[in-house]
Amino acid sequence: MTLVAGVDSSTQSCKVVVRDAESGRLVREGRASHPDGTEVDPAAWSAALRTAIEEAGGLADVAAVAVGGQQHGMVCLDSDGEVVRPALLWNDTRSAQAATDLTAELGGGQAWADAVGLVPVASFTVTKLRWLAEHEPENAARTAAVCLPHDWLTWQLSGGDQGLDGLVTDRGDASGTGYWSPAEESYRLDLLERAFGHTPVLPRVLGPAERAGTVAGGALGAAGGALLGPGTGDNAAAALGISAEPGDVVLSIGTSGVVSTVSSTPSADPTGTVAGFADATGNFLPLVVTLNAARVLDATARLLGVDHEELSRLALTAPAGSGGLVVVPYLEGERTPDRPHSTGAVHGLTLSTADPAHLARAAIEGLLCGLADGLEAIAALGNPVRRVFLVGGGARSEAVRRLAPAVLGVPVLVPPPGEYVADGAARQAAWVLAGGSTPPVWPATSTEVFEADPVPFVRERYAEVRDMTAPRS
C-alpha cells in the first residue's frame, strides 16, 4: 500500500491525514492547535505541524505530501530567509483603509476585477503589504520576499536549501493575494509595486500536479525523501477533497463562512462581493467569504449558557423567522459585505421573542442569510448551481443542517464530518505521485440530503435589518 499525506494548516489548528494513495482510505491522522489572534509568528505553524506529524505516526512510510493552508496571510522574509514580523492573518482588519485607498488609486472596483478578478478588502495580502509599508516602513524595507502560510510550510518541509528562490506556491493560493491574475495566469507586479513600493521575491507558481521538490530529512521531524506537492489554499483544497466538479457549490461553515463553486471560466465581479479565485485543478473558484460563521454559534451558546447541542435544540423549537427577531452576526466586523468595523446587532426584540429559543434561531438564521447572499451573488455571475455541499464544523449542528435548505432555498448535501482541506491536500499528493492530467478518483463519501420549503421572508427581513444597521459613511 502506497501512502500519501495531506496537511491542513488552518486558522485554529494543524491537521495531518495519511491516506492510501489508490483508494483514499484514511490510515491515521494527527492534530495540534494554533495560537489565537489575527497575527501569528509562522514558527508556531511549523511547531504545530511537527506535533501533528508526530501524532499521525510520522511520515517515514509516506511517498508524497502536500500542504493546504489558510489563505491571504502575509509572511514577510528578509534576505536571509528570517521572518521579519508576525504574519498578518486573513481575519486581521487593520488594513481596511489600505483596501479603500488601493481601490480608489486604480480607478475603482471594475479596474481591480479586470486586473486580478477581485476587489481589495482587508483580508487580501496586497492590502496588508500596503499597511506594512505605511505603518512599519523599516519592516517593509527589510522584506526581501513575501509568501503565504502554505508556501511557508512547504518551504520549511523542503529544508529551504535553495533560499528564497526555493519558495513555491500554486494558482489557487496565489489568486487570493491581489497581485496574481487567474485569467492571465501571471503575477501583476505593477499592483504589488503600487501597494508595497518595491517588488520582493515571490513564490514560483507551480502547476496543479507539479512537483515542488522533496521533504528534507529531519525537516519538522519528518523523514526525508517524500515528494512535495505544490499545495494550495484551504478553499481550493476543500473543493478538491470533496471532489467538487463544475456546478458544485461548497458551503463551508468554519472560522469563516465560505461559498464557492468550481467553474471552467474566470470571474470578475466589480462589486467585490465575489472573489474570482483559481482552484487547484486548472479550473476557477469564484468565492464569497464572510468573517462570521461557526464562531457565531460559539458566541450565541456562550451568551445563552448552553452547549452546542442545546443551542440547536432551542433553535428548532422557535418558528421560522424567529417571530421577527433578527441577529446580524457581524461579531468580528465583516468582509462580505465589506464592513470591517461593524459590530453585531439584535433587532426586533419584543416580550414574545425575549427568550433563548428565539435568539438561538435568529442567530443561526442570520449566519445562514449571509451565506445565502453569497450563493445568490455567485449564481448571478452566470455560475450554474448543480449541487450544494454543506461542510465545516458548523455543519455538525442539527439546526444548521435543517434550517439551511429553508434559508438557502435549495436542498443541501451533507457529507460525513471530515478534514476536507487535509483530504484535498492528500489527494493532490497522490496526483503528484501518479502524474497524469487529472487527480485520482477516490470513492465518493456518502451524503445525507436535507430539504425544506423555502422561507424567503426570512432573508427579506434579515436584509431589511442588515441595511438598517449599516455604519454611516
Coordinates of C-alpha atoms in Angstrom, one line a residue:
M1 CA 0.0 0.0 0.0
T2 CA 1.4 3.4 -1.1
L3 CA 0.6 6.2 1.4
V4 CA 0.3 10.0 0.9
A5 CA -0.2 12.7 3.5
G6 CA -2.2 15.9 3.4
V7 CA -1.8 18.9 5.8
D8 CA -4.5 21.5 6.7
S9 CA -2.8 24.5 8.4
S10 CA -5.9 26.4 9.3
T11 CA -6.5 29.5 11.5
Q12 CA -7.1 27.5 14.6
S13 CA -5.2 24.3 14.2
C14 CA -3.0 22.0 12.1
K15 CA -4.3 18.6 10.9
V16 CA -2.4 15.8 9.1
V17 CA -4.1 12.9 7.4
V18 CA -2.3 9.9 6.0
R19 CA -4.3 8.1 3.3
D20 CA -3.9 5.2 0.9
A21 CA -2.9 6.8 -2.5
E22 CA -5.1 4.5 -4.5
S23 CA -8.3 4.2 -2.5
G24 CA -8.2 7.3 -0.4
R25 CA -8.8 5.2 2.7
L26 CA -7.8 7.0 5.9
V27 CA -4.9 5.2 7.7
R28 CA -4.1 7.6 10.5
E29 CA -4.2 11.3 11.5
G30 CA -2.8 13.9 13.9
R31 CA -3.7 17.4 15.1
A32 CA -2.2 20.3 17.0
S33 CA -3.5 23.7 18.0
H34 CA -2.5 27.1 16.7
P35 CA -2.4 30.2 18.9
D36 CA -5.3 32.7 18.9
G37 CA -5.0 36.1 17.3
T38 CA -5.0 37.8 14.0
E39 CA -1.2 37.9 13.8
V40 CA 1.0 34.8 14.4
D41 CA 4.7 34.0 14.3
P42 CA 5.0 31.5 11.5
A43 CA 7.2 29.4 13.8
A44 CA 4.0 28.5 15.6
W45 CA 2.7 26.9 12.4
S46 CA 5.9 24.9 12.0
A47 CA 5.8 23.7 15.6
A48 CA 2.2 22.7 15.2
L49 CA 2.9 20.8 12.0
R50 CA 5.8 19.0 13.7
T51 CA 3.4 17.9 16.5
A52 CA 0.7 16.9 14.2
I53 CA 3.1 14.8 12.1
E54 CA 4.3 13.0 15.3
E55 CA 0.7 12.4 16.4
A56 CA -0.1 11.0 12.9
G57 CA 2.7 8.4 13.3
G58 CA 5.3 10.2 11.3
L59 CA 5.9 10.4 7.5
A60 CA 8.6 7.7 7.2
D61 CA 6.4 5.5 5.1
V62 CA 4.7 8.3 3.1
A63 CA 5.6 8.7 -0.5
A64 CA 4.2 12.2 -1.1
V65 CA 3.0 15.2 0.9
A66 CA 1.0 18.4 0.1
V67 CA 0.0 21.3 2.3
G68 CA -3.3 23.2 2.3
G69 CA -3.3 26.4 4.3
Q70 CA -5.3 29.4 5.3
Q71 CA -5.3 32.0 2.5
H72 CA -4.1 35.6 2.3
G73 CA -1.8 35.5 5.3
M74 CA 1.2 37.9 4.9
V75 CA 4.6 36.2 5.6
C76 CA 7.5 38.5 5.2
L77 CA 11.1 37.2 5.0
D78 CA 14.4 39.1 5.0
S79 CA 17.3 38.3 2.6
D80 CA 18.5 35.5 4.9
G81 CA 15.1 33.9 5.0
E82 CA 14.3 35.0 8.5
V83 CA 10.7 36.1 9.4
V84 CA 10.5 39.9 9.6
R85 CA 7.4 40.2 11.7
P86 CA 4.5 38.1 12.8
A87 CA 2.3 37.1 9.9
L88 CA -1.0 39.1 9.5
L89 CA -3.8 36.6 9.0
W90 CA -6.8 36.8 6.7
N91 CA -9.1 38.0 9.5
D92 CA -6.9 40.9 10.5
T93 CA -8.8 44.0 9.5
R94 CA -6.2 46.7 10.3
S95 CA -5.6 47.1 6.5
A96 CA -9.2 48.2 5.8
Q97 CA -8.2 51.7 4.9
A98 CA -5.4 50.4 2.7
A99 CA -8.0 48.4 0.8
T100 CA -10.1 51.5 0.3
D101 CA -7.1 53.5 -0.9
L102 CA -5.8 50.9 -3.3
T103 CA -9.3 50.5 -4.9
A104 CA -9.5 54.2 -5.5
E105 CA -6.0 54.6 -6.8
L106 CA -6.6 52.1 -9.6
G107 CA -9.9 53.7 -10.6
G108 CA -12.4 51.6 -8.7
G109 CA -13.7 48.0 -8.4
Q110 CA -14.0 47.4 -12.2
A111 CA -10.3 48.1 -12.7
W112 CA -9.3 45.6 -10.0
A113 CA -11.8 43.0 -11.1
D114 CA -10.5 43.2 -14.6
A115 CA -6.8 43.0 -13.4
V116 CA -6.9 40.2 -10.8
G117 CA -10.6 39.0 -10.5
L118 CA -11.2 40.6 -7.2
V119 CA -11.6 44.0 -5.4
P120 CA -9.3 44.7 -2.4
V121 CA -10.6 44.1 1.1
A122 CA -8.7 43.9 4.3
S123 CA -8.3 40.1 4.0
F124 CA -6.1 40.1 0.9
T125 CA -2.3 40.1 1.1
V126 CA -2.0 43.2 -1.2
T127 CA -3.7 45.4 1.4
K128 CA -1.6 44.1 4.2
L129 CA 1.5 44.9 2.3
R130 CA 0.3 48.5 1.8
W131 CA -0.5 48.7 5.6
L132 CA 3.0 47.4 6.3
A133 CA 4.6 50.0 4.0
E134 CA 2.7 52.8 5.6
H135 CA 2.9 51.8 9.3
E136 CA 6.1 49.8 9.6
P137 CA 8.4 51.2 6.9
E138 CA 11.5 49.7 8.5
N139 CA 10.0 46.2 8.3
A140 CA 8.8 46.8 4.8
A141 CA 12.3 47.8 3.8
R142 CA 13.7 44.6 5.3
T143 CA 11.3 42.4 3.4
A144 CA 13.0 40.6 0.6
A145 CA 10.3 38.0 -0.1
V146 CA 6.6 37.6 0.6
C147 CA 4.8 34.3 0.8
L148 CA 1.6 32.7 2.1
P149 CA 1.1 30.3 5.0
H150 CA 1.1 27.2 2.9
D151 CA 4.1 28.4 0.9
W152 CA 6.0 28.9 4.1
L153 CA 5.3 25.4 5.4
T154 CA 6.1 23.8 2.0
W155 CA 9.4 25.7 2.1
Q156 CA 10.1 24.5 5.7
L157 CA 9.4 20.9 4.7
S158 CA 11.8 21.2 1.8
G159 CA 14.5 22.4 4.2
G160 CA 14.8 25.8 2.5
D161 CA 18.1 24.8 0.9
Q162 CA 17.5 26.8 -2.2
G163 CA 17.0 30.0 -0.3
L164 CA 14.2 32.5 -1.2
D165 CA 14.3 31.2 -4.8
G166 CA 13.0 27.9 -3.5
L167 CA 9.7 29.4 -2.4
V168 CA 6.8 27.9 -4.4
T169 CA 3.0 28.3 -4.4
D170 CA 0.1 27.3 -6.6
R171 CA -2.5 29.1 -8.6
G172 CA -5.3 28.6 -6.1
D173 CA -3.5 30.3 -3.3
A174 CA -1.7 32.9 -5.5
S175 CA -5.1 34.0 -6.7
G176 CA -6.0 35.3 -3.2
T177 CA -3.1 37.7 -2.9
G178 CA -4.5 40.6 -5.0
Y179 CA -1.4 40.6 -7.3
W180 CA -1.8 37.4 -9.3
S181 CA -4.3 37.2 -12.2
P182 CA -6.2 33.9 -12.6
A183 CA -7.3 34.9 -16.2
E184 CA -3.7 35.7 -17.3
E185 CA -2.0 33.1 -15.1
S186 CA 0.6 35.6 -14.0
Y187 CA 1.7 38.0 -11.3
R188 CA 0.7 41.6 -11.6
L189 CA 4.0 43.1 -10.4
D190 CA 2.7 46.6 -11.1
L191 CA 0.0 46.2 -8.5
L192 CA 2.5 44.8 -6.0
E193 CA 4.8 47.7 -6.6
R194 CA 1.8 50.1 -6.2
A195 CA 0.9 48.6 -2.9
F196 CA 4.4 48.0 -1.4
G197 CA 6.7 50.4 -3.0
H198 CA 9.1 47.7 -4.2
T199 CA 9.0 44.2 -5.6
P200 CA 10.1 41.5 -3.3
V201 CA 10.8 37.9 -4.3
L202 CA 7.5 36.0 -4.9
P203 CA 7.0 32.2 -4.8
R204 CA 7.1 30.5 -8.2
V205 CA 3.6 29.4 -9.2
L206 CA 3.5 25.6 -9.9
G207 CA 1.0 23.7 -12.0
P208 CA -1.7 21.6 -10.3
A209 CA 0.3 18.4 -10.1
E210 CA 3.9 19.8 -10.5
R211 CA 6.5 18.6 -8.0
A212 CA 7.7 21.1 -5.5
G213 CA 10.7 19.1 -4.6
T214 CA 11.2 16.6 -1.7
V215 CA 10.9 16.6 2.0
A216 CA 14.3 17.2 3.6
G217 CA 15.5 14.7 6.2
G218 CA 14.6 16.0 9.6
A219 CA 12.5 18.9 8.4
L220 CA 9.9 19.5 11.1
G221 CA 10.6 16.0 12.4
A222 CA 9.7 14.3 9.1
A223 CA 11.8 11.6 7.4
G224 CA 13.2 12.8 4.2
G225 CA 12.5 11.7 0.6
A226 CA 8.8 12.1 0.2
L227 CA 7.7 14.1 -2.9
L228 CA 6.2 17.5 -2.2
G229 CA 3.1 18.7 -4.0
P230 CA 2.6 22.4 -4.8
G231 CA -0.1 22.6 -2.0
T232 CA -2.9 25.2 -2.2
G233 CA -5.2 27.5 -0.3
D234 CA -7.7 26.0 2.1
N235 CA -10.8 26.7 -0.1
A236 CA -9.3 25.1 -3.2
A237 CA -8.1 22.1 -1.1
A238 CA -11.6 21.6 0.4
A239 CA -13.1 21.6 -3.1
L240 CA -10.5 19.0 -4.2
G241 CA -11.1 17.0 -1.0
I242 CA -14.8 16.8 -1.7
S243 CA -14.3 16.1 -5.4
A244 CA -16.3 19.1 -6.4
E245 CA -17.0 19.5 -10.1
P246 CA -18.2 22.4 -12.3
G247 CA -21.6 23.4 -11.0
D248 CA -21.0 22.1 -7.5
V249 CA -21.2 24.7 -4.6
V250 CA -19.3 24.1 -1.4
L251 CA -20.7 25.9 1.6
S252 CA -18.2 25.7 4.5
I253 CA -19.0 26.9 8.0
G254 CA -15.7 27.1 9.8
T255 CA -13.9 30.1 11.4
S256 CA -15.1 31.9 8.2
G257 CA -18.1 31.2 6.1
V258 CA -17.3 30.3 2.5
V259 CA -19.5 29.8 -0.5
S260 CA -17.5 28.7 -3.6
T261 CA -18.2 26.9 -6.8
V262 CA -16.0 25.2 -9.4
S263 CA -16.2 26.9 -12.7
S264 CA -14.5 26.4 -16.1
T265 CA -14.3 30.2 -16.7
P266 CA -12.8 33.0 -14.6
S267 CA -15.0 35.5 -12.8
A268 CA -14.7 39.3 -12.3
D269 CA -17.2 41.0 -10.0
P270 CA -16.6 44.7 -9.8
T271 CA -18.7 45.0 -6.7
G272 CA -16.1 42.8 -4.9
T273 CA -18.8 40.5 -3.4
V274 CA -17.4 37.5 -5.4
A275 CA -13.7 37.0 -5.5
G276 CA -12.6 35.4 -8.7
F277 CA -10.1 32.8 -7.4
A278 CA -8.5 29.9 -9.2
D279 CA -8.8 26.3 -7.9
A280 CA -6.2 23.6 -7.5
T281 CA -7.0 21.7 -10.7
G282 CA -6.8 24.2 -13.5
N283 CA -10.3 25.5 -13.2
F284 CA -11.6 28.5 -11.3
L285 CA -13.2 29.0 -7.9
P286 CA -15.5 32.1 -7.7
L287 CA -15.9 32.5 -4.0
V288 CA -17.7 34.6 -1.3
V289 CA -16.3 34.7 2.3
T290 CA -17.9 36.0 5.4
L291 CA -15.8 36.6 8.6
N292 CA -18.5 35.4 10.9
A293 CA -19.5 31.7 10.8
A294 CA -19.0 28.9 13.3
R295 CA -17.9 31.4 16.0
V296 CA -21.4 32.9 15.8
L297 CA -22.6 29.6 17.1
D298 CA -19.9 29.6 19.8
A299 CA -20.8 33.1 20.9
T300 CA -24.5 32.5 21.0
A301 CA -24.1 29.3 23.0
R302 CA -21.9 31.2 25.4
L303 CA -24.4 34.1 25.7
L304 CA -27.2 31.6 26.5
G305 CA -25.1 29.5 28.8
V306 CA -25.7 26.3 26.8
D307 CA -23.7 23.8 24.8
H308 CA -24.0 23.4 21.1
E309 CA -26.4 20.5 21.3
E310 CA -28.8 22.6 23.4
L311 CA -28.4 25.6 21.2
S312 CA -29.5 23.5 18.2
R313 CA -32.5 22.1 20.2
L314 CA -33.6 25.6 21.2
A315 CA -33.4 26.9 17.7
L316 CA -35.5 24.2 16.3
T317 CA -38.3 24.9 18.8
A318 CA -38.7 28.5 17.6
P319 CA -40.7 29.5 14.5
A320 CA -39.2 30.3 11.1
G321 CA -38.2 34.0 11.1
S322 CA -37.9 33.9 14.9
G323 CA -41.0 36.0 15.3
G324 CA -39.3 39.0 13.7
L325 CA -36.2 38.8 15.8
V326 CA -33.1 39.3 13.7
V327 CA -29.4 38.8 14.5
V328 CA -26.9 40.5 12.2
P329 CA -23.9 38.5 13.3
Y330 CA -21.0 40.8 12.5
L331 CA -19.2 39.9 15.7
E332 CA -15.7 40.4 14.1
G333 CA -16.6 43.1 11.6
E334 CA -17.4 41.7 8.2
R335 CA -15.7 41.0 4.9
T336 CA -18.9 40.5 2.8
P337 CA -20.4 43.0 2.8
D338 CA -17.2 45.0 3.3
R339 CA -17.8 46.4 6.8
P340 CA -14.6 45.7 8.7
H341 CA -15.6 48.0 11.7
S342 CA -19.1 46.8 12.1
T343 CA -20.4 45.0 15.2
G344 CA -23.3 42.6 15.7
A345 CA -26.8 43.7 16.1
V346 CA -30.1 42.3 17.5
H347 CA -33.3 43.9 16.2
G348 CA -37.0 43.1 16.8
L349 CA -36.8 42.2 20.4
T350 CA -40.2 42.0 22.0
L351 CA -41.8 40.4 25.0
S352 CA -42.7 37.4 22.9
T353 CA -39.2 37.0 21.4
A354 CA -37.2 37.6 24.5
D355 CA -36.3 34.0 25.2
P356 CA -33.4 31.7 24.4
A357 CA -35.2 29.8 21.7
H358 CA -35.9 32.8 19.5
L359 CA -32.4 34.2 20.0
A360 CA -30.9 30.8 19.1
R361 CA -32.9 30.6 15.9
A362 CA -32.3 34.2 14.9
A363 CA -28.5 33.8 15.3
I364 CA -28.5 30.7 13.1
E365 CA -30.8 32.2 10.5
G366 CA -28.5 35.3 10.5
L367 CA -25.5 33.2 9.9
L368 CA -27.2 31.4 7.0
C369 CA -28.7 34.5 5.5
G370 CA -25.1 35.9 4.9
L371 CA -24.2 32.7 3.2
A372 CA -27.4 32.7 1.1
D373 CA -26.5 36.2 -0.1
G374 CA -23.2 34.7 -1.2
L375 CA -24.8 31.8 -3.1
E376 CA -27.1 34.3 -4.8
A377 CA -24.2 36.5 -5.8
I378 CA -22.2 33.6 -7.3
A379 CA -25.3 32.4 -9.3
A380 CA -25.8 35.9 -10.6
L381 CA -22.5 35.8 -12.4
G382 CA -23.7 33.0 -14.6
N383 CA -22.5 30.1 -12.5
P384 CA -25.0 27.2 -12.5
V385 CA -25.8 25.7 -9.2
R386 CA -26.0 21.9 -9.6
R387 CA -25.5 20.7 -6.0
V388 CA -24.8 22.4 -2.7
F389 CA -22.5 20.6 -0.2
L390 CA -22.5 21.8 3.4
V391 CA -19.3 21.1 5.3
G392 CA -17.2 22.5 8.2
G393 CA -17.5 22.4 11.9
G394 CA -20.8 24.4 11.8
A395 CA -22.4 21.7 9.7
R396 CA -22.3 19.4 12.7
S397 CA -25.2 21.4 14.2
E398 CA -28.6 19.7 13.5
A399 CA -30.3 23.1 13.5
V400 CA -27.8 24.4 10.8
R401 CA -28.4 21.3 8.7
R402 CA -32.2 21.5 8.9
L403 CA -32.5 25.3 8.6
A404 CA -30.0 25.7 5.7
P405 CA -32.2 24.4 2.9
A406 CA -35.1 26.6 4.0
V407 CA -32.9 29.8 4.1
L408 CA -30.8 28.9 1.0
G409 CA -33.9 27.9 -1.0
V410 CA -32.2 24.7 -2.3
P411 CA -31.6 21.2 -0.9
V412 CA -28.2 20.6 0.7
L413 CA -26.0 17.6 0.7
V414 CA -24.1 17.0 4.0
P415 CA -21.1 14.6 3.8
P416 CA -19.9 12.9 7.0
P417 CA -17.7 15.2 9.2
G418 CA -14.2 15.2 7.9
E419 CA -11.0 17.1 7.3
Y420 CA -11.7 18.0 3.7
V421 CA -8.9 20.6 3.4
A422 CA -6.3 18.0 4.5
D423 CA -8.0 15.4 2.4
G424 CA -7.8 17.6 -0.6
A425 CA -4.1 18.1 0.0
A426 CA -3.6 14.4 0.3
R427 CA -5.5 13.9 -3.0
Q428 CA -3.1 16.4 -4.6
A429 CA -0.1 14.5 -3.2
A430 CA -1.5 11.3 -4.8
W431 CA -1.9 13.2 -8.0
V432 CA 1.7 14.4 -8.0
L433 CA 2.8 10.9 -7.2
A434 CA 0.8 9.3 -10.1
G435 CA 1.2 12.1 -12.6
G436 CA -1.4 12.4 -15.3
S437 CA -3.8 15.2 -16.3
T438 CA -6.5 14.7 -13.6
P439 CA -6.5 13.9 -9.9
P440 CA -7.0 10.3 -8.8
V441 CA -10.6 9.3 -8.4
W442 CA -11.3 8.3 -4.8
P443 CA -14.7 6.8 -3.9
A444 CA -17.3 9.4 -3.0
T445 CA -18.3 9.7 0.6
S446 CA -22.0 9.1 1.4
T447 CA -24.0 12.2 1.9
E448 CA -27.3 13.0 3.7
V449 CA -29.7 15.2 1.8
F450 CA -31.7 17.9 3.7
E451 CA -34.7 19.5 2.1
A452 CA -37.2 22.1 3.4
D453 CA -39.7 24.5 2.0
P454 CA -38.0 27.8 1.2
V455 CA -38.7 30.7 3.6
P456 CA -37.9 33.9 1.5
F457 CA -39.4 36.2 4.2
V458 CA -36.6 35.3 6.5
R459 CA -34.0 36.7 4.1
E460 CA -36.2 39.7 3.3
R461 CA -36.4 40.6 7.0
Y462 CA -32.7 40.0 7.5
A463 CA -31.8 42.2 4.5
E464 CA -34.0 45.0 5.9
V465 CA -32.3 44.9 9.3
R466 CA -28.8 44.4 7.8
D467 CA -29.2 47.6 5.7
M468 CA -30.8 49.5 8.6
T469 CA -27.8 48.8 10.8
A470 CA -25.1 49.6 8.2
P471 CA -22.5 52.1 9.5
R472 CA -23.0 55.6 8.3
S473 CA -20.3 56.8 5.9

